[in-house]
Coordinates of C-alpha atoms and ligand atoms in Angstrom, one line a residue:
M1 CA 8.7 -3.1 -39.2
K2 CA 11.4 -0.8 -40.7
Y3 CA 13.8 -1.0 -37.8
T4 CA 15.0 -3.8 -35.6
F5 CA 14.7 -2.7 -32.0
S6 CA 16.3 -4.2 -28.9
D7 CA 14.6 -7.0 -27.0
R8 CA 14.3 -4.7 -24.0
M9 CA 12.0 -2.4 -25.9
K10 CA 9.8 -5.3 -27.1
D11 CA 7.1 -5.2 -24.5
L12 CA 7.3 -1.5 -23.8
S13 CA 4.1 0.3 -24.7
A14 CA 3.7 4.0 -24.2
N15 CA 3.2 5.0 -20.6
A16 CA -0.6 5.0 -19.9
I17 CA -0.5 8.6 -18.7
R18 CA 1.2 9.9 -21.8
E19 CA -1.5 8.1 -23.9
I20 CA -4.2 9.6 -21.7
F21 CA -2.8 13.1 -22.2
K22 CA -3.3 12.7 -25.9
L23 CA -7.0 11.7 -25.4
I24 CA -7.7 14.5 -23.0
S25 CA -5.9 17.3 -24.6
Q26 CA -9.1 19.0 -25.6
P27 CA -9.4 22.3 -23.6
D28 CA -12.9 21.7 -22.3
I29 CA -12.0 18.4 -20.5
I30 CA -11.7 18.5 -16.7
S31 CA -8.7 16.3 -16.0
F32 CA -8.0 14.5 -12.8
A33 CA -5.5 12.4 -14.7
G34 CA -2.1 13.9 -14.3
G35 CA 0.0 14.6 -11.2
L36 CA 1.2 18.0 -12.0
P37 CA 1.7 20.7 -9.4
S38 CA -0.8 23.5 -9.6
T39 CA 0.5 26.4 -11.7
Q40 CA -0.7 28.6 -8.8
A41 CA 1.9 26.9 -6.6
L42 CA 4.9 27.3 -8.8
P43 CA 7.3 29.8 -7.2
L44 CA 8.0 31.8 -10.4
E45 CA 9.1 35.0 -8.7
Q46 CA 11.6 33.4 -6.4
V47 CA 13.1 31.2 -9.1
K48 CA 13.5 34.3 -11.4
E49 CA 15.1 36.2 -8.6
I50 CA 17.5 33.4 -7.8
A51 CA 18.4 32.6 -11.5
D52 CA 19.2 36.2 -12.0
A53 CA 21.4 36.3 -8.8
V54 CA 23.2 33.1 -9.8
L55 CA 23.9 34.2 -13.3
S56 CA 25.0 37.7 -12.2
S57 CA 27.4 36.3 -9.6
D58 CA 31.1 35.5 -10.1
K59 CA 30.2 31.8 -10.2
A60 CA 28.1 32.3 -13.3
V61 CA 30.6 30.9 -15.8
R62 CA 31.3 27.9 -13.6
I63 CA 27.6 27.2 -13.5
L64 CA 27.4 27.3 -17.3
Q65 CA 30.3 24.8 -17.6
Y66 CA 30.3 21.0 -17.3
G67 CA 30.2 19.8 -13.7
A68 CA 30.9 16.7 -11.6
T69 CA 28.6 13.7 -12.0
E70 CA 28.3 13.6 -8.2
G71 CA 26.7 17.0 -8.2
Y72 CA 27.4 20.7 -7.3
K73 CA 29.0 20.6 -3.9
P74 CA 27.1 23.6 -2.3
F75 CA 23.8 21.9 -3.4
L76 CA 24.9 18.5 -2.0
E77 CA 25.8 20.2 1.3
A78 CA 22.4 21.9 1.4
G79 CA 20.9 18.6 0.5
L80 CA 22.5 16.8 3.4
K81 CA 20.9 19.4 5.7
Y82 CA 17.6 19.2 3.9
I83 CA 17.2 15.4 4.4
E84 CA 17.5 15.9 8.2
R85 CA 13.8 16.9 7.9
A86 CA 13.2 13.2 7.0
G87 CA 15.2 12.1 10.1
I88 CA 18.3 11.2 8.0
Y89 CA 21.5 12.3 9.8
N90 CA 25.2 11.5 9.7
Q91 CA 25.5 11.2 6.0
N92 CA 28.3 12.8 4.0
L93 CA 29.2 13.7 0.5
E94 CA 30.0 10.1 -0.4
N95 CA 26.4 9.1 0.4
I96 CA 24.6 11.7 -1.7
L97 CA 24.1 12.1 -5.5
A98 CA 22.4 14.9 -7.3
I99 CA 20.0 13.5 -9.9
S100 CA 17.8 14.8 -12.7
G101 CA 14.5 14.1 -11.0
G102 CA 13.4 11.4 -8.6
Q103 CA 12.6 9.1 -11.5
Q104 CA 16.3 8.9 -12.3
A105 CA 16.9 7.3 -8.9
I106 CA 14.7 4.4 -10.0
D107 CA 16.5 4.1 -13.3
L108 CA 20.0 4.3 -11.8
M109 CA 19.2 1.8 -9.1
C110 CA 17.9 -0.6 -11.7
K111 CA 20.9 0.0 -13.8
A112 CA 23.2 -0.6 -10.8
L113 CA 21.5 -3.7 -9.4
L114 CA 19.5 -5.6 -11.9
N115 CA 20.3 -8.3 -14.4
K116 CA 17.7 -9.6 -17.0
G117 CA 15.1 -11.7 -15.2
D118 CA 15.8 -10.3 -11.7
K119 CA 12.8 -9.9 -9.4
V120 CA 11.8 -6.6 -7.8
L121 CA 9.1 -6.4 -5.1
V122 CA 6.6 -3.5 -5.4
E123 CA 3.5 -2.7 -3.3
E124 CA 0.4 -3.3 -5.3
P125 CA -0.7 -0.9 -6.8
T126 CA 2.6 1.0 -7.4
Y127 CA 4.0 4.0 -9.2
L128 CA 3.5 3.1 -12.8
A129 CA 6.9 4.5 -14.1
V130 CA 8.7 1.9 -11.9
L131 CA 6.9 -0.9 -13.9
H132 CA 7.9 0.8 -17.1
I133 CA 11.6 1.2 -16.0
L134 CA 11.7 -2.5 -14.9
K135 CA 10.7 -3.5 -18.4
T136 CA 13.6 -1.6 -19.9
Y137 CA 15.9 -3.6 -17.7
E138 CA 14.1 -6.9 -18.5
A139 CA 13.4 -7.3 -14.8
C140 CA 10.3 -8.8 -13.3
P141 CA 8.0 -6.9 -10.9
I142 CA 6.3 -8.9 -8.2
G143 CA 3.3 -7.3 -6.4
V144 CA 3.0 -7.4 -2.6
K145 CA -0.4 -6.9 -1.0
S146 CA -1.3 -3.5 0.4
E147 CA -3.3 -2.7 3.6
D148 CA -4.8 0.6 4.7
D149 CA -1.4 1.6 6.2
G150 CA 0.6 0.5 3.2
I151 CA 2.5 -2.7 2.3
D152 CA 1.4 -6.0 4.0
L153 CA 4.5 -7.2 6.0
E154 CA 3.4 -10.8 6.2
D155 CA 3.0 -10.9 2.4
L156 CA 6.3 -9.0 2.0
E157 CA 8.3 -11.7 3.9
K158 CA 6.5 -14.4 2.1
K159 CA 7.4 -13.0 -1.3
I160 CA 11.0 -12.4 -0.2
M161 CA 11.3 -16.1 0.7
E162 CA 9.5 -17.2 -2.4
H163 CA 11.1 -15.0 -5.1
K164 CA 14.6 -14.0 -3.6
P165 CA 14.2 -10.4 -5.0
K166 CA 17.1 -8.1 -5.7
M167 CA 15.2 -5.0 -4.7
L168 CA 12.1 -3.6 -3.0
Y169 CA 10.5 -0.3 -4.2
L170 CA 8.2 1.7 -2.0
V171 CA 6.6 5.2 -2.0
P172 CA 5.8 5.1 1.8
T173 CA 4.4 8.6 2.2
F174 CA 1.2 9.7 0.4
S175 CA 1.9 7.1 -2.2
N176 CA 1.3 7.5 -5.9
P177 CA -1.3 6.2 -6.8
T178 CA -3.1 5.5 -3.5
G179 CA -2.3 8.4 -1.2
K180 CA -1.6 5.9 1.6
T181 CA 1.1 6.4 4.2
I182 CA 3.0 3.7 6.0
T183 CA 2.9 4.0 9.8
V184 CA 6.1 4.5 11.9
E185 CA 5.9 1.0 13.4
K186 CA 5.7 -0.5 10.0
R187 CA 8.6 1.6 8.8
K188 CA 10.8 0.3 11.6
K189 CA 9.9 -3.3 10.7
I190 CA 10.5 -2.7 7.0
A191 CA 14.0 -1.5 7.8
E192 CA 14.5 -4.6 9.9
I193 CA 13.2 -6.9 7.3
C194 CA 15.5 -5.4 4.6
Q195 CA 18.5 -5.9 7.0
K196 CA 17.5 -9.4 7.9
H197 CA 17.1 -10.5 4.3
R198 CA 19.9 -8.3 2.9
L199 CA 17.4 -6.7 0.5
V200 CA 17.9 -3.3 -0.9
L201 CA 15.0 -0.9 -0.6
L202 CA 14.5 2.2 -2.8
E203 CA 12.4 4.6 -0.7
D204 CA 10.9 7.1 -3.1
D205 CA 9.7 10.1 -1.2
P206 CA 8.6 13.0 -3.5
Y207 CA 5.5 13.8 -1.5
C208 CA 6.6 13.9 2.2
E209 CA 6.6 17.7 2.4
L210 CA 3.1 17.9 1.0
R211 CA 1.3 17.1 4.3
Y212 CA -2.1 18.8 4.9
E213 CA -2.9 17.2 8.2
G214 CA -1.7 14.7 10.8
E215 CA 1.9 14.2 12.1
R216 CA 5.0 13.9 10.1
V217 CA 6.5 10.4 10.0
P218 CA 10.3 9.7 9.8
S219 CA 11.6 8.1 6.6
I220 CA 12.3 4.3 6.5
K221 CA 15.9 5.4 5.8
S222 CA 16.1 7.0 9.3
F223 CA 15.7 3.4 10.8
D224 CA 18.3 1.9 8.4
K225 CA 21.3 0.7 10.5
D226 CA 23.3 -1.1 7.8
G227 CA 22.9 0.6 4.5
W228 CA 20.0 -1.4 3.0
V229 CA 17.9 1.7 2.2
V230 CA 18.5 4.2 -0.6
Y231 CA 16.4 7.3 -0.1
T232 CA 15.4 9.6 -2.9
I233 CA 13.7 13.0 -2.6
S234 CA 12.7 15.2 -5.5
F235 CA 12.2 18.9 -5.7
S236 CA 9.6 18.5 -8.5
K237 CA 6.6 18.6 -6.3
T238 CA 7.9 21.2 -3.8
I239 CA 9.7 23.7 -6.1
S240 CA 9.3 22.8 -9.8
P241 CA 9.3 19.7 -12.0
G242 CA 10.9 21.6 -14.8
L243 CA 14.1 22.1 -12.8
R244 CA 14.5 18.2 -13.0
T245 CA 16.4 18.2 -9.6
A246 CA 16.4 15.6 -6.9
L247 CA 18.8 13.7 -4.5
A248 CA 19.6 10.1 -3.9
V249 CA 21.1 9.1 -0.5
G250 CA 22.5 5.8 0.4
D251 CA 25.5 3.6 1.2
K252 CA 28.6 4.9 -0.6
E253 CA 29.0 1.7 -2.5
I254 CA 25.6 1.9 -4.1
I255 CA 25.9 5.7 -4.6
R256 CA 29.2 5.1 -6.4
K257 CA 27.6 2.6 -8.8
M258 CA 24.7 4.9 -9.4
T259 CA 27.2 7.7 -10.2
L260 CA 29.0 5.6 -12.7
G261 CA 25.6 4.7 -14.3
K262 CA 24.6 8.4 -14.4
Q263 CA 27.9 9.3 -16.1
A264 CA 26.8 7.2 -19.0
T265 CA 23.2 8.5 -18.9
D266 CA 23.4 12.3 -18.7
V267 CA 27.0 13.3 -17.5
H268 CA 25.5 15.3 -14.7
T269 CA 22.3 17.1 -13.6
S270 CA 22.0 20.7 -14.9
L271 CA 24.3 22.9 -12.8
L272 CA 22.0 25.8 -13.2
S273 CA 19.1 23.8 -11.7
Q274 CA 21.3 22.6 -8.8
A275 CA 22.5 26.1 -8.2
I276 CA 18.9 27.4 -8.2
V277 CA 17.7 24.8 -5.7
N278 CA 20.8 25.3 -3.6
E279 CA 20.0 29.0 -3.2
Y280 CA 16.3 28.3 -2.7
L281 CA 17.1 26.1 0.3
R282 CA 19.8 28.4 1.7
R283 CA 17.6 31.5 1.4
G284 CA 15.0 29.7 3.5
Y285 CA 12.3 29.9 0.7
M286 CA 11.2 26.3 1.2
D287 CA 9.0 26.7 4.3
P288 CA 7.0 29.7 3.1
Q289 CA 6.6 28.0 -0.3
L290 CA 5.3 24.8 1.4
E291 CA 2.9 26.8 3.5
K292 CA 1.5 28.4 0.4
S293 CA 1.3 25.2 -1.7
T294 CA -0.1 23.0 1.1
A295 CA -2.8 25.5 1.7
I296 CA -3.8 25.4 -2.0
Y297 CA -3.7 21.6 -2.1
K298 CA -5.5 21.0 1.1
E299 CA -8.4 23.1 -0.1
K300 CA -8.6 21.2 -3.3
K301 CA -8.2 17.8 -1.6
D302 CA -10.9 18.6 1.0
C303 CA -13.2 19.9 -1.8
M304 CA -12.7 16.7 -3.9
L305 CA -13.4 14.4 -0.9
E306 CA -16.5 16.5 0.1
K307 CA -17.9 16.2 -3.5
M308 CA -17.1 12.5 -3.6
D309 CA -18.9 12.0 -0.3
E310 CA -21.9 14.0 -1.7
Y311 CA -22.1 12.6 -5.2
F312 CA -20.6 9.1 -5.3
P313 CA -22.8 6.1 -4.6
P314 CA -22.0 4.1 -1.4
C315 CA -20.7 1.1 -3.3
V316 CA -17.6 3.2 -4.2
K317 CA -14.7 3.2 -1.7
Y318 CA -11.8 5.7 -1.6
T319 CA -8.7 6.7 0.4
R320 CA -8.7 9.9 2.5
P321 CA -5.0 10.9 2.2
E322 CA -3.4 13.3 4.7
G323 CA -1.2 14.7 1.9
G324 CA 0.2 14.2 -1.6
L325 CA -1.7 14.6 -4.8
F326 CA -3.9 11.6 -5.2
I327 CA -7.1 9.8 -4.1
W328 CA -7.5 6.1 -5.0
V329 CA -10.9 4.9 -5.8
V330 CA -12.1 1.3 -5.6
L331 CA -15.3 0.5 -7.6
P332 CA -17.5 -2.6 -7.2
K333 CA -15.6 -5.7 -8.6
Y334 CA -17.8 -6.0 -11.7
M335 CA -17.1 -2.4 -12.9
D336 CA -14.3 -1.9 -15.5
A337 CA -12.6 1.5 -15.1
R338 CA -11.2 1.3 -18.6
K339 CA -14.8 1.3 -19.9
L340 CA -15.8 4.0 -17.5
F341 CA -12.8 6.1 -18.7
L342 CA -14.2 6.2 -22.3
Q343 CA -17.6 7.2 -21.0
A344 CA -16.1 9.8 -18.7
V345 CA -14.1 11.4 -21.6
E346 CA -17.4 11.7 -23.5
K347 CA -18.7 13.6 -20.5
K348 CA -15.5 15.7 -20.5
V349 CA -13.9 14.4 -17.4
A350 CA -10.8 12.2 -17.1
F351 CA -8.9 10.1 -14.6
V352 CA -6.3 7.3 -14.8
D353 CA -7.7 3.8 -14.8
G354 CA -5.9 1.8 -12.1
S355 CA -4.9 -1.2 -14.1
S356 CA -1.6 0.5 -15.2
F357 CA -0.5 0.6 -11.6
Y358 CA -0.5 -3.2 -11.1
P359 CA 2.5 -5.4 -12.2
K360 CA 0.2 -7.7 -14.1
G361 CA -2.2 -5.0 -15.2
D362 CA -5.0 -7.3 -14.3
I363 CA -7.2 -5.4 -11.8
F364 CA -9.8 -3.3 -13.5
N365 CA -12.1 -1.9 -10.9
T366 CA -9.8 0.9 -9.6
L367 CA -8.9 4.5 -10.7
R368 CA -6.7 7.3 -9.6
L369 CA -7.8 10.9 -9.1
N370 CA -5.5 13.9 -8.9
F371 CA -6.8 17.0 -7.1
S372 CA -3.9 19.5 -7.4
N373 CA -4.4 20.7 -10.9
A374 CA -8.1 21.5 -11.2
T375 CA -10.0 24.6 -9.8
L376 CA -12.6 24.1 -7.1
E377 CA -15.3 24.7 -9.6
Q378 CA -13.9 22.1 -11.9
I379 CA -13.6 19.7 -9.1
D380 CA -17.3 20.1 -8.3
T381 CA -18.4 19.7 -11.9
G382 CA -15.9 16.9 -12.7
I383 CA -16.8 14.8 -9.7
K384 CA -20.5 15.3 -10.4
R385 CA -20.0 14.0 -14.0
L386 CA -17.9 11.1 -12.8
A387 CA -20.5 10.1 -10.3
E388 CA -23.1 10.0 -13.1
V389 CA -20.8 7.7 -15.1
I390 CA -20.3 5.4 -12.1
K391 CA -24.1 5.4 -11.3
N392 CA -24.9 4.5 -15.0
N393 CA -22.7 1.4 -14.6
I394 CA -24.3 0.1 -11.4
K395 CA -26.0 -3.3 -11.9
E396 CA -29.3 -3.5 -10.2
P397 CA -29.6 -6.5 -7.9
K398 CA -31.7 -9.2 -9.6
N399 CA -34.5 -10.6 -7.5
Ligands
LIG401 C1 6.3 8.2 -6.7 C2 7.0 9.1 -7.7 N1 8.3 8.9 -7.9 C3 9.0 9.7 -8.8 C4 8.3 10.6 -9.6 C5 9.1 11.4 -10.6 O1 9.3 12.7 -10.3 P1 10.5 13.5 -10.8 O2 11.3 12.7 -11.7 O3 9.8 14.7 -11.5 O4 11.2 13.9 -9.6 C6 6.9 10.8 -9.4 C7 6.2 11.8 -10.2 O5 5.0 11.9 -10.3 C8 6.3 10.0 -8.5 O6 4.9 10.2 -8.2

């Protein structure tokens, strides 16, 4: 090899989804692989109007200057109001940090808390980028079992005792990849467990506003009495991922360390993006936008589930999420989703095989489907093709 790279990059392979994007970039492929918002749902007109207003105002040159690492104050204040929707009150400017996308919260938390070899508990399966980030910090992810309503609390306490982890990472609402949501009762218990074991939880909540049915549940952070939960909410799925804007909220000591880490990473989040999201929130554009986007996503989600019910063989099980962007599919144990993926791409349909979402990458009979970015017609055709691939892999029982 021409260059000598750092040890921390040694085991880092390209993120599975980025690799898949290369394979499925042909225009005639129906992709259920990504997690992109639908282009129909992006609020182009409002963002154009706001960007124009911001850049025409007397604050324009300030917006084009360097800013504070902590964030743009009007945006942070709007953010403190916004998180009340998740049941988080009584926070102030010391408790909040503007970040460049929710993914940065994971990175900055790892940077602030972890030494080489430290253990981090994750629900199994988990968001694959967290596994990727943990590798760059040479930390060790430990999987905790998952039930229909999210993380298994008995296994969580067992793993805490056994591994003495530094951090717990959860996506409690419409999880990526499973679409599962943790119940209110469990959320309260998770906050208690974190307090009892002095364990820091990163609650990653990018999907909570994308609810299509059922009742809203308060965040785990809303039950946190003693500062063990850091909450992050992104505007990627509700406004636009291209704005790279999100918030991290937590105890001021942790937020301070994250701020120092961020200073070294990217100085600050784009002031223009913060100013746009600030105006977006203050002008009251969020609720009408959510009404529009959730109607689009609900139709797509219902369509995908209906087609799966119609075409998939009964040996295949899947989640029925009340929101978010993903459906999680469990195939019979003997099937290998990596093999199915190659067959599916030949039939011009794609998904993400589930092994990338497991800390050890050792479960092969699962896959993730995204419903937000295909048309209803593509969903019908794509699910039909995928069903065919699955059926071709069914082993007939031997008599
Ligand atoms: C659970 C979860 N966390 C974080 C992110 C990163 O989002 P962003 O950095 O765009 O806010 C995603 C994106 O798909 C996600 O699914």
